Tab-separated table of C-alpha atoms in Angstrom:
chain	number	residue	atom	x	y	z
Q	131	MET	CA	0.000	0.000	0.000
Q	132	THR	CA	1.551	3.278	-1.094
Q	133	SER	CA	-0.933	5.562	0.623
Q	134	LYS	CA	0.066	7.637	3.620
Q	135	ILE	CA	-2.014	7.369	6.780
Q	136	LEU	CA	-2.789	10.717	8.406
Q	137	SER	CA	-4.919	12.356	11.080
Q	138	GLY	CA	-5.260	15.847	9.621
Q	139	THR	CA	-5.325	18.343	12.481
Q	140	TYR	CA	-7.023	15.951	14.904
Q	141	ARG	CA	-5.155	14.085	17.609
Q	142	SER	CA	-3.703	10.826	16.345
Q	143	THR	CA	-5.835	9.007	18.935
Q	144	ASP	CA	-9.042	10.535	17.524
Q	145	VAL	CA	-8.957	9.290	13.922
Q	146	THR	CA	-6.819	7.698	11.230
Q	147	PHE	CA	-7.698	8.893	7.739
Q	148	LEU	CA	-7.338	6.113	5.200
Q	149	LEU	CA	-6.628	8.645	2.473
Q	150	LYS	CA	-3.676	9.394	0.242
Q	151	LEU	CA	-2.321	12.912	0.512
Q	152	VAL	CA	-2.141	14.291	-3.034
Q	153	THR	CA	-1.465	17.502	-4.917
Q	154	LEU	CA	-4.106	18.462	-7.484
Q	155	GLU	CA	-4.464	21.752	-9.315
Q	156	PRO	CA	-7.762	23.363	-8.207
Q	157	ILE	CA	-10.407	24.165	-10.800
Q	158	ASP	CA	-12.801	27.108	-10.624
Q	159	ASP	CA	-16.422	26.433	-9.699
Q	160	ALA	CA	-17.878	27.365	-13.096
Q	161	SER	CA	-15.528	25.059	-15.023
Q	162	LYS	CA	-16.121	22.279	-12.531
Q	163	GLU	CA	-19.895	22.609	-12.831
Q	164	THR	CA	-19.737	22.515	-16.628
Q	165	ALA	CA	-17.508	19.434	-16.582
Q	166	ILE	CA	-19.783	17.617	-14.115
Q	167	GLN	CA	-23.096	18.374	-15.819
Q	168	SER	CA	-21.769	17.694	-19.326
Q	169	GLY	CA	-20.531	14.291	-18.210
Q	170	LEU	CA	-16.968	15.079	-19.260
Q	171	ARG	CA	-15.604	14.490	-15.778
Q	172	HIS	CA	-16.795	13.030	-12.496
Q	173	TYR	CA	-16.887	15.420	-9.560
Q	174	SER	CA	-14.368	13.289	-7.642
Q	175	GLU	CA	-11.730	13.888	-10.323
Q	176	MET	CA	-11.604	17.614	-9.554
Q	177	ILE	CA	-11.217	19.877	-6.561
Q	178	SER	CA	-12.076	23.536	-6.058
Q	179	PHE	CA	-9.931	25.822	-3.946
Q	180	GLU	CA	-11.360	26.270	-0.457
Q	181	SER	CA	-11.251	29.823	0.843
Q	182	ALA	CA	-11.309	30.921	4.462
Q	183	PRO	CA	-14.780	31.553	5.882
Q	184	GLU	CA	-15.352	35.291	6.237
Q	185	ALA	CA	-15.873	36.877	9.656
Q	186	GLY	CA	-19.626	37.402	9.353
Q	187	TYR	CA	-20.207	33.794	8.454
Q	188	MET	CA	-18.012	32.571	11.315
Q	189	ALA	CA	-20.028	34.704	13.735
Q	190	ILE	CA	-23.124	32.797	12.610
Q	191	PHE	CA	-21.269	29.501	13.016
Q	192	TYR	CA	-20.245	30.338	16.576
Q	193	GLU	CA	-23.833	31.237	17.404
Q	194	ALA	CA	-24.944	27.908	15.941
Q	195	MET	CA	-22.308	26.135	18.029
Q	196	SER	CA	-23.352	27.932	21.208
Q	197	VAL	CA	-26.894	26.691	20.652
Q	198	GLY	CA	-26.236	23.295	19.060
Q	199	ALA	CA	-23.188	21.937	20.893
Q	200	ALA	CA	-25.211	20.825	23.920
Q	201	ARG	CA	-27.737	18.980	21.771
Q	202	MET	CA	-24.982	17.365	19.737
Q	203	GLY	CA	-23.247	16.257	22.939
Q	204	ARG	CA	-26.430	14.685	24.289
Q	205	GLU	CA	-27.045	12.905	21.023
Q	206	VAL	CA	-23.457	11.626	20.862
Q	207	ALA	CA	-23.938	10.100	24.308
Q	208	ALA	CA	-27.261	8.533	23.301
Q	209	LEU	CA	-25.809	7.120	20.092
Q	210	ALA	CA	-22.769	5.719	21.914
Q	211	ARG	CA	-24.945	4.071	24.538
Q	212	SER	CA	-27.132	2.490	21.851
Q	213	ILE	CA	-24.087	1.282	19.894
Q	214	SER	CA	-22.666	-0.259	23.053
Q	215	ASN	CA	-25.930	-2.134	23.596
Q	216	GLN	CA	-26.109	-3.344	20.000
Q	217	ILE	CA	-22.483	-4.331	19.325
Q	218	LYS	CA	-21.029	-6.738	21.865
Q	219	GLY	CA	-17.559	-7.279	20.368
Q	220	PRO	CA	-14.919	-4.872	19.056
Q	221	ILE	CA	-16.365	-1.729	17.482
Q	222	THR	CA	-14.877	-0.103	14.397
Q	223	LEU	CA	-16.101	3.303	13.287
Q	224	ALA	CA	-15.590	4.185	9.619
Q	225	SER	CA	-16.502	7.837	9.227
Q	226	LEU	CA	-17.423	9.000	5.743
Q	227	VAL	CA	-15.153	11.922	4.919
Q	228	ARG	CA	-15.700	14.673	5.518
Q	229	ALA	CA	-19.102	15.164	7.117
Q	230	GLY	CA	-19.001	12.060	9.297
Q	231	VAL	CA	-15.632	12.750	10.892
Q	232	PRO	CA	-16.522	15.143	13.756
Q	233	LEU	CA	-19.277	12.767	14.894
Q	234	GLY	CA	-16.960	9.779	14.520
Q	235	VAL	CA	-14.286	11.448	16.680
Q	236	LEU	CA	-16.851	12.089	19.406
Q	237	LEU	CA	-18.321	8.581	19.243
Q	238	LYS	CA	-14.837	7.108	19.453
Q	239	ARG	CA	-14.119	9.109	22.595
Q	240	ALA	CA	-17.465	8.175	24.125
Q	241	LEU	CA	-17.122	4.457	23.431
Q	242	SER	CA	-13.534	4.463	24.696
Q	243	ARG	CA	-14.724	6.134	27.887
Q	244	MET	CA	-17.291	3.349	28.243
Q	245	GLY	CA	-14.472	0.813	28.131
Q	246	LYS	CA	-15.145	-0.480	24.620
Q	247	ASP	CA	-12.546	-1.837	22.203
Q	248	VAL	CA	-12.999	0.814	19.513
Q	249	GLN	CA	-10.995	2.165	16.595
Q	250	HIS	CA	-11.891	5.023	14.288
Q	251	PHE	CA	-11.004	5.480	10.620
Q	252	GLY	CA	-11.964	8.090	8.063
Q	253	ILE	CA	-12.753	6.582	4.669
Q	254	SER	CA	-14.056	7.720	1.295
Q	255	VAL	CA	-17.378	6.836	-0.316
Q	256	ILE	CA	-18.024	8.536	-3.655
Q	257	ARG	CA	-21.362	8.686	-5.449
Q	258	ASP	CA	-21.324	6.486	-8.585
Q	259	ARG	CA	-17.832	5.241	-7.695
Q	260	GLY	CA	-18.497	3.397	-4.449
Q	261	ILE	CA	-16.591	2.819	-1.261
Q	262	ASP	CA	-12.789	2.861	-1.196
Q	263	SER	CA	-12.108	-0.871	-1.550
Q	264	ASN	CA	-8.470	-0.541	-0.467
Q	265	ALA	CA	-9.526	1.243	2.712
Q	266	MET	CA	-12.154	-1.417	3.351
Q	267	ARG	CA	-9.610	-4.193	2.991
Q	268	HIS	CA	-7.264	-2.336	5.330
Q	269	ILE	CA	-10.004	-2.280	7.975
Q	270	ILE	CA	-11.362	-5.812	7.688
Q	271	GLU	CA	-7.875	-7.324	7.689
Q	272	ARG	CA	-7.460	-5.803	11.165
Q	273	ARG	CA	-10.936	-5.641	12.700
Q	274	PRO	CA	-14.020	-7.923	12.702
Q	275	ILE	CA	-16.514	-6.788	10.091
Q	276	GLU	CA	-19.423	-7.653	12.415
Q	277	GLY	CA	-18.568	-4.596	14.531
Q	278	LEU	CA	-18.062	-2.202	11.621
Q	279	LEU	CA	-20.245	0.905	11.697
Q	280	PHE	CA	-20.269	3.667	9.108
Q	281	VAL	CA	-20.661	7.190	10.480
Q	282	ASP	CA	-22.004	10.267	8.714
Q	283	GLY	CA	-23.329	13.547	10.021
Q	284	TRP	CA	-26.750	13.312	8.382
Q	285	THR	CA	-28.641	11.885	5.441
Q	286	GLY	CA	-29.841	14.135	2.617
Q	287	LYS	CA	-31.869	12.353	-0.021
Q	288	GLY	CA	-30.003	9.053	0.462
Q	289	ALA	CA	-27.546	9.081	-2.453
Q	290	ILE	CA	-24.521	8.178	-0.335
Q	291	SER	CA	-26.571	5.670	1.669
Q	292	THR	CA	-27.500	3.968	-1.593
Q	293	GLU	CA	-23.868	3.975	-2.731
Q	294	LEU	CA	-22.757	2.517	0.576
Q	295	GLU	CA	-25.375	-0.241	0.428
Q	296	ARG	CA	-24.469	-1.105	-3.156
Q	297	SER	CA	-20.721	-1.283	-2.729
Q	298	PHE	CA	-20.709	-2.913	0.722
Q	299	HIS	CA	-22.104	-6.096	-0.861
Q	300	SER	CA	-18.588	-6.811	-2.120
Q	301	PHE	CA	-17.476	-7.298	1.483
Q	302	SER	CA	-20.486	-8.702	3.349
Q	303	ALA	CA	-23.844	-10.338	2.771
Q	304	GLN	CA	-25.241	-8.156	5.562
Q	305	PRO	CA	-26.381	-4.574	4.950
Q	306	PRO	CA	-24.067	-1.805	6.172
Q	307	LYS	CA	-24.841	-0.177	9.510
Q	308	LEU	CA	-24.989	3.601	9.066
Q	309	VAL	CA	-25.020	5.851	12.153
Q	310	VAL	CA	-25.980	9.539	11.881
Q	311	LEU	CA	-27.179	12.424	13.994
Q	312	SER	CA	-29.998	13.395	11.638
Q	313	ASP	CA	-31.850	11.037	9.287
Q	314	PRO	CA	-34.707	12.883	7.570
Q	315	CYS	CA	-34.755	10.450	4.634
Q	316	GLY	CA	-34.940	7.326	6.807
Q	317	ARG	CA	-31.883	5.511	5.527
Q	318	ALA	CA	-29.764	5.073	8.671
Q	319	TRP	CA	-29.421	1.964	10.841
Q	320	LEU	CA	-29.216	4.199	13.911
Q	321	ALA	CA	-30.005	7.901	14.223
Q	322	ALA	CA	-30.386	10.388	17.039
Q	323	SER	CA	-33.404	11.922	15.285
Q	324	ALA	CA	-35.130	12.357	11.941
Q	325	GLU	CA	-35.169	16.144	12.300
Q	326	ASP	CA	-33.413	18.388	9.792
Q	327	TRP	CA	-31.639	20.600	12.331
Q	328	LEU	CA	-28.608	22.874	12.315
Q	329	ILE	CA	-25.702	20.545	13.079
Q	330	PRO	CA	-22.941	23.143	13.601
Q	331	SER	CA	-20.224	21.182	11.795
Q	332	GLY	CA	-22.535	20.837	8.800
Q	333	ILE	CA	-22.108	24.446	7.687
Q	334	LEU	CA	-18.287	24.497	7.525
Q	335	GLY	CA	-15.856	22.573	5.337
Q	336	SER	CA	-12.274	21.556	6.001
Q	337	THR	CA	-11.801	23.952	8.927
Q	338	VAL	CA	-14.036	21.739	11.064
Q	339	SER	CA	-12.890	18.460	9.452
Q	340	GLY	CA	-9.166	18.309	10.117
Q	341	LEU	CA	-8.272	20.559	7.138
Q	342	ILE	CA	-8.780	17.718	4.658
Q	343	SER	CA	-10.553	18.259	1.360
Q	344	ARG	CA	-13.387	16.078	0.188
Q	345	SER	CA	-12.097	12.817	-1.275
Q	346	ILE	CA	-10.513	12.599	-4.733
Q	347	LEU	CA	-10.501	9.731	-7.221
Q	348	ASN	CA	-8.403	10.821	-10.177
Q	349	GLU	CA	-6.151	8.293	-11.908
Q	350	ASP	CA	-3.498	10.957	-12.439
Q	351	VAL	CA	-2.772	10.900	-8.694
Q	352	ILE	CA	-4.486	7.717	-7.421
Q	353	GLY	CA	-3.130	4.308	-8.373
Q	354	PRO	CA	-4.963	0.957	-8.159
Q	355	GLU	CA	-3.441	0.135	-4.763
Q	356	ASP	CA	-3.891	3.593	-3.243
Q	357	PHE	CA	-6.519	4.869	-0.908
Q	358	HIS	CA	-8.734	7.579	-2.345
Q	359	GLY	CA	-7.016	10.943	-2.220
Q	360	THR	CA	-7.309	14.191	-0.316
Q	361	VAL	CA	-5.715	17.613	-0.353
Q	362	LEU	CA	-4.619	19.088	2.963
Q	363	TRP	CA	-5.748	22.715	2.959
Q	364	ASP	CA	-2.870	23.907	5.130
Q	365	HIS	CA	-3.338	27.515	3.984
Q	366	LEU	CA	-6.343	27.504	6.336
Q	367	VAL	CA	-4.401	26.439	9.417
Q	368	SER	CA	-5.000	29.760	11.183
Q	369	HIS	CA	-8.757	29.259	10.679
Q	370	ASP	CA	-8.858	25.616	11.752
Q	371	ILE	CA	-11.220	24.839	14.639
Q	372	SER	CA	-11.503	21.064	14.165
Q	373	ALA	CA	-10.017	20.101	17.539
Q	374	ALA	CA	-11.647	23.005	19.374
Q	375	PHE	CA	-15.058	22.083	17.988
Q	376	VAL	CA	-14.971	18.433	19.061
Q	377	ASP	CA	-13.535	19.407	22.449
Q	378	ASN	CA	-16.440	21.816	22.957
Q	379	VAL	CA	-19.057	19.208	22.082
Q	380	TRP	CA	-17.173	16.539	24.019
Q	381	ALA	CA	-17.627	18.465	27.287
Q	382	HIS	CA	-21.400	18.247	26.790
Q	383	ALA	CA	-21.169	14.581	25.819
Q	384	VAL	CA	-19.286	13.733	29.023
Q	385	THR	CA	-21.994	15.412	31.087
Q	386	ALA	CA	-24.681	13.455	29.251
Q	387	LEU	CA	-22.790	10.184	29.647
Q	388	ASP	CA	-22.513	10.774	33.401
Q	389	GLN	CA	-25.996	12.102	34.070
Q	390	THR	CA	-28.419	10.399	31.669
Q	391	ASN	CA	-29.263	6.951	30.361
Q	392	ASP	CA	-30.929	8.048	27.120
Q	393	LEU	CA	-30.729	5.831	24.050
Q	394	ALA	CA	-30.709	7.034	20.458
Q	395	GLN	CA	-33.893	6.829	18.429
Q	396	ARG	CA	-33.858	3.626	16.394
Q	397	MET	CA	-35.205	4.423	12.950
Q	398	ASP	CA	-35.934	0.868	11.830
Q	399	ASN	CA	-39.585	0.970	12.932
Q	400	ASP	CA	-40.588	4.072	11.005
Q	401	ARG	CA	-38.043	4.350	8.247
Q	402	SER	CA	-40.607	3.814	5.503
Q	403	SER	CA	-42.603	6.931	6.420
Q	404	HIS	CA	-39.442	9.059	6.428
Q	405	GLN	CA	-38.366	7.591	3.104
Q	406	ARG	CA	-41.762	8.328	1.591
Q	407	ARG	CA	-41.868	11.950	2.809
Q	408	SER	CA	-38.322	12.556	1.595
Q	409	ARG	CA	-39.048	11.057	-1.821
Q	410	GLU	CA	-42.228	13.144	-2.161
Q	411	ALA	CA	-40.354	16.365	-1.370
Q	412	ILE	CA	-37.635	15.605	-3.924
Q	413	ASN	CA	-40.263	14.732	-6.525
Q	414	ARG	CA	-42.171	17.981	-5.894
Q	415	VAL	CA	-39.034	20.055	-6.389
Q	416	ALA	CA	-38.050	18.069	-9.474
Q	417	ALA	CA	-41.501	18.604	-10.985
Q	418	GLN	CA	-41.636	22.325	-10.132
Q	419	PHE	CA	-38.281	23.073	-11.756
Q	420	ALA	CA	-38.296	20.383	-14.478
Q	421	VAL	CA	-35.227	18.714	-12.997
Q	422	GLU	CA	-34.119	15.622	-14.896
Q	423	ASN	CA	-31.039	14.853	-12.793
Q	424	ILE	CA	-31.933	14.771	-9.090
Q	425	ASN	CA	-28.249	15.095	-8.178
Q	426	ARG	CA	-28.892	18.826	-8.689
Q	427	ILE	CA	-31.254	18.770	-5.681
Q	428	LYS	CA	-29.449	19.195	-2.333
Q	429	PRO	CA	-31.906	18.772	0.567
Q	430	GLY	CA	-31.399	19.527	4.230
Q	431	ILE	CA	-29.807	22.482	6.011
Q	432	ALA	CA	-26.243	21.174	5.782
Q	433	GLU	CA	-26.418	20.024	2.151
Q	434	ALA	CA	-28.219	23.184	1.070
Q	435	THR	CA	-25.549	25.321	2.754
Q	436	ARG	CA	-22.600	23.365	1.371
Q	437	ALA	CA	-24.091	23.506	-2.113
Q	438	ILE	CA	-23.956	27.302	-2.051
Q	439	LEU	CA	-20.379	27.231	-0.777
Q	440	ARG	CA	-19.120	24.734	-3.390
Q	441	ARG	CA	-21.484	24.820	-6.363
Q	442	LYS	CA	-23.488	27.230	-8.529
Q	443	PRO	CA	-27.009	27.500	-7.077
Q	444	GLN	CA	-30.115	28.255	-9.123
Q	445	VAL	CA	-32.483	28.792	-6.214
Q	446	VAL	CA	-32.762	28.029	-2.518
Q	447	LEU	CA	-36.052	26.813	-1.081
Q	448	LEU	CA	-36.656	27.700	2.565
Q	449	SER	CA	-39.210	26.684	5.154
Q	450	SER	CA	-39.072	30.124	6.803
Q	451	VAL	CA	-37.261	33.459	6.693
Q	452	GLU	CA	-37.337	33.649	10.504
Q	453	ASP	CA	-35.964	30.192	11.403
Q	454	ALA	CA	-32.762	30.735	13.437
Q	455	ASP	CA	-31.337	27.453	12.135
Q	456	LEU	CA	-31.320	28.950	8.629
Q	457	ALA	CA	-29.264	32.031	9.557
Q	458	ALA	CA	-26.086	30.824	7.823
Q	459	LEU	CA	-28.041	29.919	4.722
Q	460	ARG	CA	-29.781	33.283	4.611
Q	461	HIS	CA	-26.406	34.994	5.064
Q	462	LEU	CA	-25.012	33.203	2.017
Q	463	ILE	CA	-28.146	33.972	0.019
Q	464	ARG	CA	-27.712	37.694	0.740
Q	465	GLU	CA	-23.954	37.749	0.196
Q	466	ARG	CA	-24.069	35.838	-3.075
Q	467	LYS	CA	-27.395	37.209	-4.288
Q	468	VAL	CA	-28.960	33.781	-4.723
Q	469	PRO	CA	-32.695	33.677	-5.552
Q	470	PHE	CA	-34.852	32.026	-2.896
Q	471	GLN	CA	-38.449	31.002	-2.272
Q	472	VAL	CA	-40.261	30.316	1.003
Q	473	VAL	CA	-42.232	27.109	0.435
Q	474	PRO	CA	-42.545	25.209	3.745
Q	475	LYS	CA	-45.125	22.671	2.590
Q	476	ASN	CA	-43.277	21.780	-0.601
Q	477	ILE	CA	-40.016	20.824	1.085
Q	478	GLN	CA	-41.136	18.997	4.249
Q	479	PRO	CA	-39.460	17.123	6.002
Q	480	TYR	CA	-36.565	19.408	5.047
Q	481	ARG	CA	-36.139	22.982	6.204
Q	482	ALA	CA	-34.058	23.979	3.187
Q	483	ILE	CA	-33.199	22.692	-0.276
Q	484	THR	CA	-30.718	24.133	-2.748
Q	485	LEU	CA	-31.163	23.478	-6.456
Q	486	ILE	CA	-27.931	23.507	-8.445
Q	487	LYS	CA	-28.055	25.629	-11.596
Q	488	LYS	CA	-28.190	23.686	-14.856
Q	489	VAL	CA	-25.350	24.648	-17.187
């Protein structure tokens, strides 16, 4: 294996990224969007330069953290307690980079504190390309697959869940176990809730994810025996809050572990209703805007926000102009002059959806 193992800006005890550190020339957003939508290149073959979040946006993030860190800590404790009850042997957390990593770090700490044999890796799953098979082999050669859990921050419309289910069949006859904080589309094995809420880490990129970029699969830099790639955005080191963020949430998680016995909400019993409501919302948006490729539809607060930061939005659909959880999204809409509509009934169970502009 030629790939380098790294931890980004997290402690080495918090996570091991099964990613290859690469150098790739960034491409501007407009060129990237044209290449993706024309089918000339897959999104994983390219990377856009990540700029530092501006001060106004960070002020909104810190407000979101001041409100959401306690909830996230409680939900980490509940998830960890439920995982401990469900998995009796060694536990291996495979966080989907990047959005799953902060939650994975916290779950690893919580399960370790509970005395569990637990290891935590960050691995790549790419839509239409599947899970990183070299990373998977690295894990299952060292840890029992029965205790393998995949971790993500949330589910959007289920595209990555579908990819995970499809590609995991190469390694196990059992379905993958996906753990998330928020599961509005009903695709997780275990979730803290089905609510589309403002997970603070969901509205930032590398600066809350160990300074790693999203994963890259480009044959110019990734060989057949390599892990999927990543760029380390070290120009953002002065803006990095990855360790500070998980430490903040961890303080709340410790309190919850010591003072409560709550379990996470198991979604298995009512997943079908969440799946139906999610599918209906996506279909309504697709019909309203004559969308042929639903990959242009990015549902949920976190996905809608990230889509504005990384892509070229056509319109943002909001549930309210007064919802405090949508403050970061409204800030970006104002700053970037993105059209928006307030259509709460059309987008339920989501509180926001961004539609990527067709080029």
